[in-house]
Short mmCIF file of C-alpha atoms and ligand atoms in Angstrom, two decimals:
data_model
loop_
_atom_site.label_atom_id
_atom_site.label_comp_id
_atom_site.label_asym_id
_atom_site.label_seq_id
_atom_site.Cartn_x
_atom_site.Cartn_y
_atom_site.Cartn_z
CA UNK A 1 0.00 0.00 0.00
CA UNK A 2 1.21 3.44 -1.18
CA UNK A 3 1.18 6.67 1.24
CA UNK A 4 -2.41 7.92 2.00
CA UNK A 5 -2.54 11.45 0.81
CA UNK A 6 -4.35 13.44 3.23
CA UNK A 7 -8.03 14.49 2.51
CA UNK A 8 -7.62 17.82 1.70
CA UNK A 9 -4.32 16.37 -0.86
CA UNK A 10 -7.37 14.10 -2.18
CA UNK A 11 -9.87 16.45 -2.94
CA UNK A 12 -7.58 18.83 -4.99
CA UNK A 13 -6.53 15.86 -7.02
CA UNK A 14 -9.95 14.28 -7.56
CA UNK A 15 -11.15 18.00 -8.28
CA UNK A 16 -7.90 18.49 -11.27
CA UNK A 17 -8.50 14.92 -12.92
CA UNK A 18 -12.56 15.72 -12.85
CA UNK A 19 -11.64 19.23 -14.49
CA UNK A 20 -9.31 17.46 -17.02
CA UNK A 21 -11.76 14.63 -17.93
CA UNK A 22 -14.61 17.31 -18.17
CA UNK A 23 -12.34 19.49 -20.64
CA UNK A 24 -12.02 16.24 -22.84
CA UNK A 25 -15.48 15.62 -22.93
CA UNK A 26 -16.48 19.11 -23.41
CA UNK A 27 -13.55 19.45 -26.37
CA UNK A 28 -15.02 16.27 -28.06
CA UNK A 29 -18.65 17.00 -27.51
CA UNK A 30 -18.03 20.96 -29.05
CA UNK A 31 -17.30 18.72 -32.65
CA UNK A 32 -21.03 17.66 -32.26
CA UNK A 33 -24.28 19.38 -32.24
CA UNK A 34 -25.87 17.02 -29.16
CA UNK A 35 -26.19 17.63 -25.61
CA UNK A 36 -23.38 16.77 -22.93
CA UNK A 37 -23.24 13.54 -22.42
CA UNK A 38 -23.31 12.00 -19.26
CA UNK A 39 -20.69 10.94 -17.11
CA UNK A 40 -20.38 8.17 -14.96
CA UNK A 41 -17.63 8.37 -12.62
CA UNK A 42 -16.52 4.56 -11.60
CA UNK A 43 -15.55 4.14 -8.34
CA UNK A 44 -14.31 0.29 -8.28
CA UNK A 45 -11.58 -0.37 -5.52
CA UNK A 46 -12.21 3.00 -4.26
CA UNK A 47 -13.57 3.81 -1.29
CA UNK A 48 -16.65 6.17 -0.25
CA UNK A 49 -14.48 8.66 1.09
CA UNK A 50 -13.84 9.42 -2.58
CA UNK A 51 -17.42 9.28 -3.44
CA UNK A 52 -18.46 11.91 -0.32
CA UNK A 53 -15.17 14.03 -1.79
CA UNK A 54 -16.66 13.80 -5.15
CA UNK A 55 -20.07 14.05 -4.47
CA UNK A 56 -19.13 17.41 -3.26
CA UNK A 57 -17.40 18.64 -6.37
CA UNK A 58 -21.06 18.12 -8.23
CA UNK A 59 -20.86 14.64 -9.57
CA UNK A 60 -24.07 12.50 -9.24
CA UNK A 61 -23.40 9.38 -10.67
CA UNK A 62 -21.28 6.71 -9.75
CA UNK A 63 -20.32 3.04 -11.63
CA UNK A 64 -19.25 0.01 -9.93
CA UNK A 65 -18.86 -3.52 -11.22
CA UNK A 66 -19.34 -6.17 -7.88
CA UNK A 67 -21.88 -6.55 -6.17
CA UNK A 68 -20.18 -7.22 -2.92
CA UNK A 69 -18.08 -4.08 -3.51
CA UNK A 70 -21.09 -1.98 -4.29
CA UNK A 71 -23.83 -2.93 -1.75
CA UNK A 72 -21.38 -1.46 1.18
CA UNK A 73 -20.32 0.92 -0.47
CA UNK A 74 -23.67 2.48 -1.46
CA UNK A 75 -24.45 1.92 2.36
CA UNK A 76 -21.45 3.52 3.41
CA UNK A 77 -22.67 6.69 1.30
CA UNK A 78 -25.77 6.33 1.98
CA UNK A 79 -24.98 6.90 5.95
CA UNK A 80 -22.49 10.23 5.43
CA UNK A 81 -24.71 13.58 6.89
CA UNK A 82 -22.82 16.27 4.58
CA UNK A 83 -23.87 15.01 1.01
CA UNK A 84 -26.14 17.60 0.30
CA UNK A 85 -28.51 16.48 -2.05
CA UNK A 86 -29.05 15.35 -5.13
CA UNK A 87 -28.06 12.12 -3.02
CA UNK A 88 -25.25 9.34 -5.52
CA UNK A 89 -27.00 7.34 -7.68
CA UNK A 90 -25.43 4.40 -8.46
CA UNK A 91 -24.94 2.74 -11.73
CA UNK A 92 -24.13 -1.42 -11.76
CA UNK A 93 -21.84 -1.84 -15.04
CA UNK A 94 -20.19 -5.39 -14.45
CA UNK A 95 -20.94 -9.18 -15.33
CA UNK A 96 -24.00 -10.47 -12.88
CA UNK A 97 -25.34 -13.38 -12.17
CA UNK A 98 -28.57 -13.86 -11.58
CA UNK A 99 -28.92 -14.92 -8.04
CA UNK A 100 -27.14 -10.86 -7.24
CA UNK A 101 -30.36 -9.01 -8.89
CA UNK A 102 -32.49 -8.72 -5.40
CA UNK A 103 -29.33 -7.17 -4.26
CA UNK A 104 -28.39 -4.77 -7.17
CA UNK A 105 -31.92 -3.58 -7.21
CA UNK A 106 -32.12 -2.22 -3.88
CA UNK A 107 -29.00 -0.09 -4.12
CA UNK A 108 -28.75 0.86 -8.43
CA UNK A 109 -30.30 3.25 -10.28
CA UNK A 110 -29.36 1.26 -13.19
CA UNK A 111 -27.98 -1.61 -14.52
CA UNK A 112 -25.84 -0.88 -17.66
CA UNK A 113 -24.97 -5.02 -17.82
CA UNK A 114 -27.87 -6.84 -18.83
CA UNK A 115 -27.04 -9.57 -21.20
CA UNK A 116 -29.80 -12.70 -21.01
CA UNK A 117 -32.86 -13.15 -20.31
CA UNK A 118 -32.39 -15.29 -17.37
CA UNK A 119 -30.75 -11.94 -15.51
CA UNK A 120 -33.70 -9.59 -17.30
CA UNK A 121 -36.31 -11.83 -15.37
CA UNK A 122 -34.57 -11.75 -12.25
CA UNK A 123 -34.05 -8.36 -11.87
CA UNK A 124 -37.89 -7.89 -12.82
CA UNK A 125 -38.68 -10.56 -10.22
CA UNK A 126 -36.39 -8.58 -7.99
CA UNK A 127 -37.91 -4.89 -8.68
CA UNK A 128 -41.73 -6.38 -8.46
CA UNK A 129 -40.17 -7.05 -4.41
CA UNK A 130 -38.49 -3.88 -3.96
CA UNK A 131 -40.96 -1.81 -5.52
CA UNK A 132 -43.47 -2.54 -3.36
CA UNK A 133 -41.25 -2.30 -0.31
CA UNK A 134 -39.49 1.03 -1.31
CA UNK A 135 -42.06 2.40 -4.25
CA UNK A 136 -38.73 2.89 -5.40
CA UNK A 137 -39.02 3.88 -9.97
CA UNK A 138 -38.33 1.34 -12.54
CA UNK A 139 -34.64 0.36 -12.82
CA UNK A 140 -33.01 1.67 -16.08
CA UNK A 141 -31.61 -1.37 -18.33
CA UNK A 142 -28.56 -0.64 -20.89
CA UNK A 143 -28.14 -4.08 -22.91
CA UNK A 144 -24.54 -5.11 -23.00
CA UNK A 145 -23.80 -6.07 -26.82
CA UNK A 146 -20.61 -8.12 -27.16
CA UNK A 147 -18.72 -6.66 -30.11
CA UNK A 148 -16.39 -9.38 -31.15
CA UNK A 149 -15.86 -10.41 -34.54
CA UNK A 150 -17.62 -13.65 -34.39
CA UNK A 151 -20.29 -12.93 -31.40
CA UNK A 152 -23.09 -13.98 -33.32
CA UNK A 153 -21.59 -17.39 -34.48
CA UNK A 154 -20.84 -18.01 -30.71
CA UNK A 155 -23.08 -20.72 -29.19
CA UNK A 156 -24.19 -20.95 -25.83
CA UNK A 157 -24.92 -18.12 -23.14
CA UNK A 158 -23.56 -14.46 -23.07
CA UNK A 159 -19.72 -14.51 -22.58
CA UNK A 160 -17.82 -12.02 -20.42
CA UNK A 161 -18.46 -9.15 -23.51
CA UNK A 162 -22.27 -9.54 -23.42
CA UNK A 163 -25.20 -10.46 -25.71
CA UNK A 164 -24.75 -11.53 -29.21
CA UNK A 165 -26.08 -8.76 -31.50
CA UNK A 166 -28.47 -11.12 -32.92
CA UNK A 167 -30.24 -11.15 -29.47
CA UNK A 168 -30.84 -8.07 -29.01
CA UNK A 169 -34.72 -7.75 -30.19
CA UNK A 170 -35.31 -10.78 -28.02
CA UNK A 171 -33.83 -9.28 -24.92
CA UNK A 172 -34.75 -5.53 -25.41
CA UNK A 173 -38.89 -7.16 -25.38
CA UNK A 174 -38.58 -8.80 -22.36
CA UNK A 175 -37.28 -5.72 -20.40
CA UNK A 176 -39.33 -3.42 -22.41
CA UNK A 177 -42.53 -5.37 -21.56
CA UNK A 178 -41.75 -5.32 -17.91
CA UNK A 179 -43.47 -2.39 -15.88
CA UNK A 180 -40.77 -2.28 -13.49
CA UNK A 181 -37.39 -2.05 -16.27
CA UNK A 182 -36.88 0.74 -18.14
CA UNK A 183 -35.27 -0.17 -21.47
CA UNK A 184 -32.25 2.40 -21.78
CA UNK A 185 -30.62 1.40 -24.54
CA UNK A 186 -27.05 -0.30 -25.21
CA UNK A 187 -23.87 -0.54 -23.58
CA UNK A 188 -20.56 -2.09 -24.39
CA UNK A 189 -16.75 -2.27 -23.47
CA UNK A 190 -14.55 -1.90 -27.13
CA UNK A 191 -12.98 -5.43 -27.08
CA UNK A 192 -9.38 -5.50 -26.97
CA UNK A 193 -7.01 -5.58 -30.65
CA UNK A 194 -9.94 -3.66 -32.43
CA UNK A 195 -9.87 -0.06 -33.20
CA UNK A 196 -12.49 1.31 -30.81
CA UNK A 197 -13.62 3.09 -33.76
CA UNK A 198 -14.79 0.16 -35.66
CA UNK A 199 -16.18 -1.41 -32.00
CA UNK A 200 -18.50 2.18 -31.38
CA UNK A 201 -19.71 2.23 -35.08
CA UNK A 202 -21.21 -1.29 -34.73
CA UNK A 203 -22.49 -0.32 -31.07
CA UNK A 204 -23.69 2.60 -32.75
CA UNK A 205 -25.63 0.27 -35.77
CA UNK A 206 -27.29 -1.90 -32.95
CA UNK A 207 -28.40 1.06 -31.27
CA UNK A 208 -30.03 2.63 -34.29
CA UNK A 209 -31.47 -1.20 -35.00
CA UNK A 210 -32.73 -1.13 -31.54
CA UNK A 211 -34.64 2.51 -31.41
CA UNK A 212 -36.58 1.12 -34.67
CA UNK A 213 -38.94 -0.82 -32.39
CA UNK A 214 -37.77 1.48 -29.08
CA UNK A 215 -37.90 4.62 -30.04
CA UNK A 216 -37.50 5.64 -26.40
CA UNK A 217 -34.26 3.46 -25.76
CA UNK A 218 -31.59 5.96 -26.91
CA UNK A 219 -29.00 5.71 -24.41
CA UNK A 220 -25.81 4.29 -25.63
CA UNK A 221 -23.11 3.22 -22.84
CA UNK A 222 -20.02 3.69 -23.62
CA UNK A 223 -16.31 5.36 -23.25
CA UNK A 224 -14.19 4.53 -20.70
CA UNK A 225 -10.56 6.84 -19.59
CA UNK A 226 -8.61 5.51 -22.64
CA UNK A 227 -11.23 5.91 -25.39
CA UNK A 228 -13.95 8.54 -24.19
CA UNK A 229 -13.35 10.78 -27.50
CA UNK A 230 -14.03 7.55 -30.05
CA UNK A 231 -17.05 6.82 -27.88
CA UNK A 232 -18.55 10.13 -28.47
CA UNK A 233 -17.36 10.44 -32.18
CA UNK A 234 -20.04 7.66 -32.07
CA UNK A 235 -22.54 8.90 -30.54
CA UNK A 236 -21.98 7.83 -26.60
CA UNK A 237 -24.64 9.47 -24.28
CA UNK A 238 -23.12 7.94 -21.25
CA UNK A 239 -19.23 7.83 -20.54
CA UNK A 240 -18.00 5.55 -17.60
CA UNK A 241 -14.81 6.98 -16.63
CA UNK A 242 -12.28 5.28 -14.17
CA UNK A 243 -8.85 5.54 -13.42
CA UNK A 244 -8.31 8.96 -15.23
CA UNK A 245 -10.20 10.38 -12.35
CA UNK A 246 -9.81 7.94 -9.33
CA UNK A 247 -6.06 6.96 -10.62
CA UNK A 248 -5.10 3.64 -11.23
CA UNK A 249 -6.64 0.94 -9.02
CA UNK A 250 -4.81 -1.80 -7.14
CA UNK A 251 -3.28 -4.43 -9.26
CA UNK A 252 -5.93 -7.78 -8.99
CA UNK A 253 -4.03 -10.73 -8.54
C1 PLP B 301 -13.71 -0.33 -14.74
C2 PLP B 301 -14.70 -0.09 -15.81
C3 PLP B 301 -14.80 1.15 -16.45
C4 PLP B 301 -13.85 2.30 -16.17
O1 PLP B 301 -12.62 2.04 -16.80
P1 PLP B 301 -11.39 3.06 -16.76
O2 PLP B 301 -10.49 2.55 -17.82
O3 PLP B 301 -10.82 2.97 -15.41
O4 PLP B 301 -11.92 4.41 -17.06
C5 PLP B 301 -15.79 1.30 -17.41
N1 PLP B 301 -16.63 0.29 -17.73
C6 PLP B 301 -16.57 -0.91 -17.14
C7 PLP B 301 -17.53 -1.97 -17.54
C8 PLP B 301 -15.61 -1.15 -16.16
O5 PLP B 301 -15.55 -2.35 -15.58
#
């Protein structure tokens, strides 16, 4: 473990990497004529002393990718005095299985990872519980698209990179017909050895495929530190930035 830097250290360096990833994405978004996108600031192997130190510098929305991780975290948050409203909302990006949805639902605003229909009906089985607990609102639902090469020739379920394109229609009814999910639109991480160019186009074609039936499903995920620009060449509406802003996380080993 490296030298804690003391909070007020923290804050100044949270609040210059937040400026510099907010000139990027105002830089790239000034080349088109849409409105800001959103940002997503992900949090992963952070702790919620970051979150309360961001939180203050006006950011809203927060990513994380385990469950575990997440639930406490969002606890954690949720129990700090001095965030002044609008209170974190908290965005689930990362694989999930099925048996974690009555979790994820009582903590996320949204979940930007849904790639199955097993996990779309358990998270609607899961919000049809926590509505009527918390009358909490429908939980938004990005579609994670694998963009490999060969995704639709791959048999069996959703790999690490998310549903198949071919899938897509299938999966995007089920949450649409559901009350309780919100159908967002798409989401996906550029796969690795492939120009994210050519990965955001194609994210970019199944998004257009998908607003054909879902007119209202025009969200499109995507954009992380390295590639944020390419994302919103592309059309992104919602970036999910990391380490530029947090710095780099712990190695995982
Ligand atoms: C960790 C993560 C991010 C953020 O990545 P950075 O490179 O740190 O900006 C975005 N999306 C997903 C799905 C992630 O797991």
């Amino acid at each position: 473990m490296t030298e804690q830097p003391s909070e007020l250290d923290r804050r100044e360096q949270l609040a210059r990497n937040l400026a510099a990833v907010q000139g990027r994405i105002a830089a790239a978004a000034a080349l088109r004529e849409l409105p800001a996108p959103q940002l997503i600031v992900v949090t992963k192997f952070h702790p919620a002393a970051d979150v309360r130190l961001l939180a203050g510098l006006g950011v809203r929305d927060f990513g994380e990718n385990r469950d575990q991780e997440a639930s406490a975290k969002a606890a954690e948050v949720a129990g700090f005095a001095d965030i002044a409203p609008p209170l974190p909302r908290w965005h689930f990006i990362g694989q999930l299985q099925s048996n974690k949805a009555k979790s994820v639902v009582k903590y996320a605003h949204s979940v930007h990872s849904v790639d199955r229909l097993q996990l779309a009906a358990a998270l609607d089985k899961a919000m049809a519980v926590e509505a009527e607990r918390s009358g909490r609102p429908p939980l938004d639902c990005f579609i994670q698209v694998n963009l490999d090469e060969d995704a639709d020739a791959q048999s069996g379920p959703a790999g690490r990179g998310g549903a198949a394109p071919g899938t897509v229609p299938e999966l995007a009814e089920r949450i649409a017909s559901s009350e309780r999910l919100r159908l967002a639109g798409v989401m996906a991480v550029a796969p690795l050895g492939v120009s994210p160019d050519a990965a955001f186009d194609k994210l970019a074609a199944v998004s257009a495929r998908l607003q054909v039936q879902h007119p209202e499903a025009s969200g499109i995920s995507a954009g992380m530190s390295q590639d944020l620009e390419a994302a919103l060449r592309f059309g992104a509406t919602h970036l999910r930035i990391g380490s530029d802003i947090l710095g780099s996380r712990p190695a995982v080993g």
